[in-house]
PDB file of C-alpha atoms in Angstrom:
ATOM      1  CA  MET J 264      -3.257  -5.948   7.370  1.00  0.00           C
ATOM      2  CA  CYS J 265      -1.537  -7.090   4.205  1.00  0.00           C
ATOM      3  CA  PHE J 266       1.863  -6.720   5.876  1.00  0.00           C
ATOM      4  CA  ASP J 267       1.071  -9.215   8.645  1.00  0.00           C
ATOM      5  CA  ALA J 268       2.997 -12.181   7.301  1.00  0.00           C
ATOM      6  CA  PRO J 269       4.885 -12.748   4.038  1.00  0.00           C
ATOM      7  CA  SER J 270       3.993 -15.538   1.650  1.00  0.00           C
ATOM      8  CA  TRP J 271       6.624 -17.394  -0.343  1.00  0.00           C
ATOM      9  CA  TYR J 272       5.956 -15.262  -3.459  1.00  0.00           C
ATOM     10  CA  GLU J 273       6.147 -11.770  -1.775  1.00  0.00           C
ATOM     11  CA  LEU J 274       8.899  -9.280  -1.535  1.00  0.00           C
ATOM     12  CA  VAL J 275      10.962  -9.699   1.613  1.00  0.00           C
ATOM     13  CA  VAL J 276      14.129  -7.798   2.657  1.00  0.00           C
ATOM     14  CA  GLU J 277      16.132  -9.045   5.569  1.00  0.00           C
ATOM     15  CA  GLY J 278      13.207 -11.291   6.602  1.00  0.00           C
ATOM     16  CA  ARG J 279      10.693  -8.454   6.659  1.00  0.00           C
ATOM     17  CA  LYS J 280       7.882  -7.854   4.166  1.00  0.00           C
ATOM     18  CA  ILE J 281       8.338  -4.717   2.025  1.00  0.00           C
ATOM     19  CA  ALA J 282       5.312  -5.090  -0.169  1.00  0.00           C
ATOM     20  CA  GLY J 283       1.789  -6.275   0.153  1.00  0.00           C
ATOM     21  CA  SER J 284       0.089  -6.838  -3.257  1.00  0.00           C
ATOM     22  CA  ALA J 285      -2.275  -8.902  -5.331  1.00  0.00           C
ATOM     23  CA  GLN J 286      -2.824  -9.102  -9.109  1.00  0.00           C
ATOM     24  CA  THR J 287      -4.856 -10.870 -11.662  1.00  0.00           C
ATOM     25  CA  ARG J 288      -4.850 -10.975 -15.456  1.00  0.00           C
ATOM     26  CA  GLN J 289      -8.003 -11.787 -17.285  1.00  0.00           C
ATOM     27  CA  LYS J 290      -9.136 -11.126 -20.866  1.00  0.00           C
ATOM     28  CA  GLY J 291      -6.048  -9.118 -21.570  1.00  0.00           C
ATOM     29  CA  VAL J 292      -6.556  -6.822 -18.679  1.00  0.00           C
ATOM     30  CA  ILE J 293      -4.229  -6.660 -15.644  1.00  0.00           C
ATOM     31  CA  LEU J 294      -5.544  -5.625 -12.259  1.00  0.00           C
ATOM     32  CA  GLN J 295      -2.707  -4.861  -9.761  1.00  0.00           C
ATOM     33  CA  HIS J 296      -3.187  -3.495  -6.314  1.00  0.00           C
ATOM     34  CA  GLY J 297      -0.907  -3.297  -3.366  1.00  0.00           C
ATOM     35  CA  SER J 298       1.313  -1.154  -1.251  1.00  0.00           C
ATOM     36  CA  ILE J 299       4.954  -0.547  -0.680  1.00  0.00           C
ATOM     37  CA  LEU J 300       5.581   1.522   2.428  1.00  0.00           C
ATOM     38  CA  GLN J 301       7.730   4.474   1.563  1.00  0.00           C
ATOM     39  CA  ASP J 302       7.915   5.609   5.144  1.00  0.00           C
ATOM     40  CA  ILE J 303       5.941   4.626   8.231  1.00  0.00           C
ATOM     41  CA  ASP J 304       5.162   6.085  11.570  1.00  0.00           C
ATOM     42  CA  ILE J 305       4.478   2.974  13.659  1.00  0.00           C
ATOM     43  CA  ASP J 306       2.866   4.930  16.510  1.00  0.00           C
ATOM     44  CA  GLU J 307       0.437   6.714  14.154  1.00  0.00           C
ATOM     45  CA  LEU J 308      -0.395   3.494  12.359  1.00  0.00           C
ATOM     46  CA  PHE J 309      -1.279   1.614  15.563  1.00  0.00           C
ATOM     47  CA  ASP J 310      -3.122   4.566  17.018  1.00  0.00           C
ATOM     48  CA  MET J 311      -5.672   4.052  14.148  1.00  0.00           C
ATOM     49  CA  PHE J 312      -6.787   0.682  15.607  1.00  0.00           C
ATOM     50  CA  ILE J 313      -8.761  -0.103  18.700  1.00  0.00           C
ATOM     51  CA  TYR J 314      -7.218  -2.745  21.060  1.00  0.00           C
ATOM     52  CA  LYS J 315      -8.699  -4.392  24.101  1.00  0.00           C
ATOM     53  CA  ASN J 316      -5.698  -3.023  26.160  1.00  0.00           C
ATOM     54  CA  GLU J 317      -2.291  -1.331  25.809  1.00  0.00           C
ATOM     55  CA  ARG J 318      -0.436  -4.530  26.385  1.00  0.00           C
ATOM     56  CA  LEU J 319      -2.026  -6.086  23.309  1.00  0.00           C
ATOM     57  CA  LYS J 320      -1.337  -2.932  21.228  1.00  0.00           C
ATOM     58  CA  LEU J 321       2.320  -3.001  22.242  1.00  0.00           C
ATOM     59  CA  LYS J 322       2.546  -6.728  21.406  1.00  0.00           C
ATOM     60  CA  MET J 323       1.017  -6.114  17.922  1.00  0.00           C
ATOM     61  CA  LYS J 324       3.376  -3.177  17.243  1.00  0.00           C
ATOM     62  CA  GLU J 325       6.407  -5.207  18.198  1.00  0.00           C
ATOM     63  CA  ALA J 326       5.281  -8.104  15.966  1.00  0.00           C
ATOM     64  CA  PHE J 327       4.632  -5.703  13.074  1.00  0.00           C
ATOM     65  CA  VAL J 328       8.166  -4.176  13.318  1.00  0.00           C
ATOM     66  CA  GLU J 329       9.603  -7.686  13.118  1.00  0.00           C
ATOM     67  CA  LYS J 330       7.553  -8.616  10.065  1.00  0.00           C
ATOM     68  CA  ALA J 331       7.378  -5.420   7.983  1.00  0.00           C
ATOM     69  CA  VAL J 332       9.641  -2.595   6.796  1.00  0.00           C
ATOM     70  CA  ALA J 333       9.339   0.622   4.831  1.00  0.00           C
ATOM     71  CA  ILE J 334      11.554   1.173   1.763  1.00  0.00           C
ATOM     72  CA  ASN J 335      13.229   4.285   3.272  1.00  0.00           C
ATOM     73  CA  ASP J 336      14.191   2.304   6.441  1.00  0.00           C
ATOM     74  CA  ILE J 337      16.442   0.071   4.367  1.00  0.00           C
ATOM     75  CA  SER J 338      17.585   2.314   1.590  1.00  0.00           C
ATOM     76  CA  ASP J 339      20.883   4.227   1.680  1.00  0.00           C
ATOM     77  CA  GLU J 340      19.219   7.226   0.068  1.00  0.00           C
ATOM     78  CA  HIS J 341      15.751   8.694   0.406  1.00  0.00           C
ATOM     79  CA  ILE J 342      13.392   7.252  -2.287  1.00  0.00           C
ATOM     80  CA  THR J 343      10.690   9.633  -3.423  1.00  0.00           C
ATOM     81  CA  ILE J 344       7.243   8.901  -4.652  1.00  0.00           C
ATOM     82  CA  SER J 345       8.273  10.021  -8.149  1.00  0.00           C
ATOM     83  CA  GLN J 346      11.186   7.629  -8.149  1.00  0.00           C
ATOM     84  CA  MET J 347       8.869   4.779  -7.042  1.00  0.00           C
ATOM     85  CA  GLU J 348       6.354   5.680  -9.713  1.00  0.00           C
ATOM     86  CA  GLU J 349       9.016   5.644 -12.437  1.00  0.00           C
ATOM     87  CA  ALA J 350      10.405   2.324 -11.256  1.00  0.00           C
ATOM     88  CA  PHE J 351       6.961   0.718 -11.283  1.00  0.00           C
ATOM     89  CA  GLU J 352       6.320   2.042 -14.792  1.00  0.00           C
ATOM     90  CA  LYS J 353       9.625   0.753 -16.134  1.00  0.00           C
ATOM     91  CA  GLY J 354       9.146  -2.545 -14.372  1.00  0.00           C
ATOM     92  CA  PHE J 355       5.666  -3.223 -15.683  1.00  0.00           C
ATOM     93  CA  LYS J 356       6.692  -2.215 -19.223  1.00  0.00           C
ATOM     94  CA  LYS J 357       9.695  -4.480 -19.185  1.00  0.00           C
ATOM     95  CA  GLY J 358       8.281  -7.361 -17.171  1.00  0.00           C
ATOM     96  CA  LEU J 359       5.004  -7.604 -19.017  1.00  0.00           C
ATOM     97  CA  ASN J 360       6.280  -6.388 -22.387  1.00  0.00           C
ATOM     98  CA  ILE J 361       3.542  -3.757 -22.610  1.00  0.00           C
ATOM     99  CA  GLU J 362       3.084  -0.078 -23.292  1.00  0.00           C
ATOM    100  CA  LEU J 363       1.145   1.944 -20.734  1.00  0.00           C
ATOM    101  CA  LYS J 364      -1.254   4.648 -21.708  1.00  0.00           C
ATOM    102  CA  PRO J 365      -2.075   7.594 -19.456  1.00  0.00           C
ATOM    103  CA  LEU J 366      -5.733   7.591 -18.213  1.00  0.00           C
ATOM    104  CA  GLU J 367      -7.469  10.981 -18.427  1.00  0.00           C
ATOM    105  CA  LEU J 368     -10.649  11.165 -16.478  1.00  0.00           C
ATOM    106  CA  THR J 369     -13.755  12.869 -17.859  1.00  0.00           C
ATOM    107  CA  GLU J 370     -15.468  15.664 -15.936  1.00  0.00           C
ATOM    108  CA  VAL J 371     -18.230  13.214 -14.958  1.00  0.00           C
ATOM    109  CA  GLN J 372     -15.627  10.751 -13.642  1.00  0.00           C
ATOM    110  CA  LEU J 373     -13.812  13.534 -11.726  1.00  0.00           C
ATOM    111  CA  ALA J 374     -17.096  14.542 -10.092  1.00  0.00           C
ATOM    112  CA  GLU J 375     -17.788  10.981  -9.153  1.00  0.00           C
ATOM    113  CA  VAL J 376     -14.266  10.726  -7.539  1.00  0.00           C
ATOM    114  CA  GLU J 377     -14.990  13.828  -5.547  1.00  0.00           C
ATOM    115  CA  GLU J 378     -18.343  12.511  -4.406  1.00  0.00           C
ATOM    116  CA  LEU J 379     -16.832   9.145  -3.311  1.00  0.00           C
ATOM    117  CA  THR J 380     -13.975  10.993  -1.589  1.00  0.00           C
ATOM    118  CA  GLU J 381     -16.419  13.030   0.444  1.00  0.00           C
ATOM    119  CA  LYS J 382     -18.468   9.873   1.248  1.00  0.00           C
ATOM    120  CA  TYR J 383     -15.534   7.823   2.514  1.00  0.00           C
ATOM    121  CA  ARG J 384     -13.912  10.738   4.459  1.00  0.00           C
ATOM    122  CA  SER J 385     -17.079  11.474   6.354  1.00  0.00           C
ATOM    123  CA  ASP J 386     -17.443  10.683  10.095  1.00  0.00           C
ATOM    124  CA  GLU J 387     -20.712   8.944   9.291  1.00  0.00           C
ATOM    125  CA  TRP J 388     -18.832   6.440   7.089  1.00  0.00           C
ATOM    126  CA  MET J 389     -15.662   6.172   9.174  1.00  0.00           C
ATOM    127  CA  PHE J 390     -17.490   5.523  12.480  1.00  0.00           C
ATOM    128  CA  ARG J 391     -20.446   3.489  11.358  1.00  0.00           C
ATOM    129  CA  LYS J 392     -21.288   0.255  13.145  1.00  0.00           C
TER     130      LYS J 392
END
């Protein structure tokens, strides 16, 4: 999990990691990926994983809560996805001194997205060994 432990260069609030991300810039192209938890249901998150026993699961949950935090857990007001998107856009424009252009997918690309969505949502993919 990218929220397991913060590195020196990552965003930390009150000692807990608020963002997990990575980026690279090559040949004039920026690749950024990561996550900022808007909200989190700890029980639901840890129910997604298989543990040897309940004691280990509880230990992992407790460690996670000490190391990671969602933005709405520390904000005085509820932050929406739209607000987060706007903040990212402004931050990238200002921080990198760039203009962003909207990407419009072609019909072929949209069909490929749908195909990949179906593939990765399937039980066959999710429960493969």
